[in-house]
Amino acid sequence: MNTKASYEVLGICGSLRQKSFNMAALKAAGELMPPSLKLRITSIAELPMYNADVQEKGFPPSATRLRDEILAADALLFACPENNWSVPACLKNAIDWMSRFEQQPFQNKPAALFSATGGPVGGARAQYDLRRILSGLGVVWLARPEVFIGNERSKFSPDLKLTDETTRKFLTDQMAAFEDWIGRMKRAFA
């Protein structure tokens, strides 16, 4: 009997909006994951803006909590909106805090991402920047399939349920590939 390992995936949303389409897409991805993947969504909302003076006095509890969650997770799943052609400030701030720990948590961590935006490009520029930033910190990215959810309002119901079947298929395919990627990376870095 061949049973697959179970992996904990930590979801990180780059939007702080209460009615965020990216958070809605992150929750949908969790529902569409293969049974061996378990999504737990964390928050980056409590992190203060990075400041070396604050760090010198000690890492804030919210930064230590996030670092510990990332270290404990088998993989990371990012929902990354695009703000002014790049990564939102809150997400970049979280990365800046994490990079300052002596044991920064991103090294060899399998990750995938998608984005939901109002425009037709679907967050491609933000995804490029996030991949570049976190590659420098050792994240190992799932390259394909890529998921760009453009014209987000047309893909979700008023109560933020993902209703677009094509988008659901894209996310389902990405989560299946992510399951395989996590297993491959866990074996590679064991």
Short mmCIF file of C-alpha atoms in Angstrom, two decimals:
data_model
loop_
_atom_site.label_atom_id
_atom_site.label_comp_id
_atom_site.label_asym_id
_atom_site.label_seq_id
_atom_site.Cartn_x
_atom_site.Cartn_y
_atom_site.Cartn_z
CA MET A 1 0.00 0.00 0.00
CA ASN A 2 1.48 3.33 -1.11
CA THR A 3 0.28 6.21 1.02
CA LYS A 4 1.35 9.79 0.45
CA ALA A 5 2.88 11.86 3.19
CA SER A 6 0.79 14.62 4.70
CA TYR A 7 2.16 18.15 4.47
CA GLU A 8 1.25 21.32 6.35
CA VAL A 9 1.08 24.33 4.05
CA LEU A 10 1.22 27.78 5.60
CA GLY A 11 -0.86 30.30 3.67
CA ILE A 12 0.30 33.91 3.61
CA CYS A 13 -1.90 36.59 2.09
CA GLY A 14 -0.34 39.84 0.93
CA SER A 15 -3.58 41.77 1.39
CA LEU A 16 -4.86 43.10 4.70
CA ARG A 17 -8.35 43.94 3.39
CA GLN A 18 -11.23 42.28 5.18
CA LYS A 19 -12.89 41.50 1.85
CA SER A 20 -9.72 40.54 0.03
CA PHE A 21 -10.04 38.58 -3.19
CA ASN A 22 -6.56 37.18 -2.54
CA MET A 23 -7.66 35.82 0.84
CA ALA A 24 -10.76 34.38 -0.82
CA ALA A 25 -8.56 32.72 -3.43
CA LEU A 26 -6.25 31.39 -0.70
CA LYS A 27 -9.22 29.81 1.07
CA ALA A 28 -10.43 28.35 -2.23
CA ALA A 29 -6.96 26.88 -2.87
CA GLY A 30 -7.19 25.18 0.53
CA GLU A 31 -10.50 23.61 -0.46
CA LEU A 32 -9.06 22.45 -3.79
CA MET A 33 -5.89 20.90 -2.37
CA PRO A 34 -5.29 17.16 -2.55
CA PRO A 35 -6.14 15.39 0.74
CA SER A 36 -2.45 15.10 1.69
CA LEU A 37 -2.09 18.90 1.90
CA LYS A 38 -3.47 20.80 4.88
CA LEU A 39 -3.67 24.59 4.63
CA ARG A 40 -3.33 26.81 7.69
CA ILE A 41 -3.56 30.54 7.03
CA THR A 42 -1.54 32.96 9.13
CA SER A 43 -1.68 36.74 9.46
CA ILE A 44 0.93 39.39 8.79
CA ALA A 45 -1.32 42.25 9.92
CA GLU A 46 0.20 42.66 13.40
CA LEU A 47 3.79 43.16 12.24
CA PRO A 48 5.13 46.68 12.82
CA MET A 49 7.02 48.29 9.96
CA TYR A 50 10.54 46.96 9.94
CA ASN A 51 12.94 49.20 11.85
CA ALA A 52 16.45 48.13 12.93
CA ASP A 53 16.05 50.21 16.11
CA VAL A 54 13.03 48.10 17.07
CA GLN A 55 14.91 44.91 16.20
CA GLU A 56 17.82 45.92 18.45
CA LYS A 57 15.42 45.98 21.41
CA GLY A 58 14.21 42.50 20.51
CA PHE A 59 12.01 40.96 17.85
CA PRO A 60 8.32 41.75 18.32
CA PRO A 61 6.21 38.72 19.33
CA SER A 62 4.34 38.91 16.00
CA ALA A 63 7.61 38.48 14.07
CA THR A 64 8.78 35.58 16.24
CA ARG A 65 5.38 33.90 15.86
CA LEU A 66 5.50 34.19 12.06
CA ARG A 67 9.08 32.92 11.94
CA ASP A 68 8.11 29.88 14.05
CA GLU A 69 5.06 29.19 11.85
CA ILE A 70 7.19 29.30 8.69
CA LEU A 71 9.84 27.04 10.21
CA ALA A 72 7.19 24.52 11.31
CA ALA A 73 5.42 24.42 7.93
CA ASP A 74 6.38 21.98 5.20
CA ALA A 75 5.66 24.57 2.50
CA LEU A 76 4.37 28.08 1.88
CA LEU A 77 1.50 29.25 -0.31
CA PHE A 78 1.40 32.96 -1.12
CA ALA A 79 -1.62 34.92 -2.34
CA CYS A 80 -0.01 38.09 -3.63
CA PRO A 81 -1.95 41.08 -4.91
CA GLU A 82 -0.20 43.65 -7.06
CA ASN A 83 0.19 47.18 -5.71
CA ASN A 84 1.71 49.77 -8.04
CA TRP A 85 3.25 47.06 -10.23
CA SER A 86 4.91 45.19 -7.37
CA VAL A 87 4.59 43.34 -4.05
CA PRO A 88 2.37 45.00 -1.41
CA ALA A 89 4.24 46.80 1.36
CA CYS A 90 2.78 44.58 4.10
CA LEU A 91 4.14 41.42 2.45
CA LYS A 92 7.56 42.94 1.77
CA ASN A 93 7.62 44.11 5.40
CA ALA A 94 6.93 40.56 6.63
CA ILE A 95 9.76 39.26 4.45
CA ASP A 96 12.10 41.96 5.77
CA TRP A 97 11.38 40.93 9.37
CA MET A 98 11.88 37.22 8.59
CA SER A 99 15.19 37.87 6.83
CA ARG A 100 16.65 39.42 9.98
CA PHE A 101 16.45 36.30 12.13
CA GLU A 102 19.71 34.41 12.59
CA GLN A 103 17.87 31.31 11.40
CA GLN A 104 15.85 32.94 8.64
CA PRO A 105 12.97 30.58 7.89
CA PHE A 106 12.81 30.65 4.09
CA GLN A 107 15.91 28.55 3.34
CA ASN A 108 14.97 25.49 1.20
CA LYS A 109 11.25 26.05 1.83
CA PRO A 110 9.03 24.84 -1.04
CA ALA A 111 6.57 27.53 -2.11
CA ALA A 112 3.88 28.34 -4.65
CA LEU A 113 1.99 31.52 -5.37
CA PHE A 114 -0.91 33.01 -7.21
CA SER A 115 -2.43 36.45 -7.41
CA ALA A 116 -5.83 38.01 -7.85
CA THR A 117 -6.07 41.54 -9.23
CA GLY A 118 -8.61 43.84 -10.77
CA GLY A 119 -6.67 44.25 -13.99
CA PRO A 120 -6.33 41.81 -16.87
CA VAL A 121 -2.66 40.89 -16.17
CA GLY A 122 -3.56 39.15 -12.91
CA GLY A 123 -0.58 40.25 -10.83
CA ALA A 124 2.22 38.98 -13.06
CA ARG A 125 4.58 41.80 -12.10
CA ALA A 126 4.07 41.25 -8.37
CA GLN A 127 4.63 37.52 -8.81
CA TYR A 128 7.89 38.18 -10.65
CA ASP A 129 9.09 40.46 -7.85
CA LEU A 130 8.04 38.09 -5.07
CA ARG A 131 9.80 35.18 -6.76
CA ARG A 132 12.96 37.28 -7.13
CA ILE A 133 12.92 38.52 -3.53
CA LEU A 134 12.29 35.16 -1.90
CA SER A 135 14.62 33.25 -4.22
CA GLY A 136 17.39 35.35 -2.73
CA LEU A 137 16.38 34.02 0.70
CA GLY A 138 16.42 30.38 -0.39
CA VAL A 139 12.78 29.66 -1.25
CA VAL A 140 12.41 26.91 -3.86
CA TRP A 141 9.51 27.89 -6.10
CA LEU A 142 7.06 25.71 -7.95
CA ALA A 143 7.59 27.07 -11.46
CA ARG A 144 4.42 25.78 -13.12
CA PRO A 145 1.55 25.94 -13.40
CA GLU A 146 1.33 29.66 -12.81
CA VAL A 147 -1.99 31.13 -11.73
CA PHE A 148 -2.98 34.73 -12.48
CA ILE A 149 -6.54 35.66 -11.54
CA GLY A 150 -7.29 38.81 -13.52
CA ASN A 151 -10.56 40.77 -13.40
CA GLU A 152 -11.08 39.30 -9.95
CA ARG A 153 -14.58 40.68 -9.37
CA SER A 154 -15.92 38.57 -12.22
CA LYS A 155 -14.50 35.36 -10.68
CA PHE A 156 -16.02 35.57 -7.20
CA SER A 157 -19.55 35.78 -5.81
CA PRO A 158 -20.55 38.75 -3.63
CA ASP A 159 -19.78 36.60 -0.55
CA LEU A 160 -16.26 35.94 -1.96
CA LYS A 161 -16.70 32.35 -3.09
CA LEU A 162 -14.68 31.42 -6.15
CA THR A 163 -17.31 30.70 -8.79
CA ASP A 164 -15.30 30.79 -12.01
CA GLU A 165 -14.79 27.16 -13.09
CA THR A 166 -11.73 27.91 -15.24
CA THR A 167 -10.00 29.57 -12.29
CA ARG A 168 -10.99 26.68 -10.02
CA LYS A 169 -9.37 24.30 -12.53
CA PHE A 170 -6.17 26.40 -12.63
CA LEU A 171 -5.94 26.37 -8.82
CA THR A 172 -6.73 22.64 -8.62
CA ASP A 173 -3.97 21.87 -11.13
CA GLN A 174 -1.52 24.11 -9.27
CA MET A 175 -2.30 22.44 -5.93
CA ALA A 176 -1.79 18.96 -7.45
CA ALA A 177 1.58 20.04 -8.85
CA PHE A 178 2.42 21.67 -5.50
CA GLU A 179 1.82 18.37 -3.69
CA ASP A 180 4.38 16.68 -5.94
CA TRP A 181 6.81 19.62 -5.64
CA ILE A 182 6.72 19.59 -1.83
CA GLY A 183 7.49 15.88 -1.76
CA ARG A 184 10.35 16.28 -4.20
CA MET A 185 11.87 19.18 -2.28
CA LYS A 186 11.48 17.45 1.10
CA ARG A 187 13.41 14.47 -0.29
CA ALA A 188 16.04 16.70 -1.91
CA PHE A 189 16.78 18.61 1.30
CA ALA A 190 16.39 15.71 3.75
#
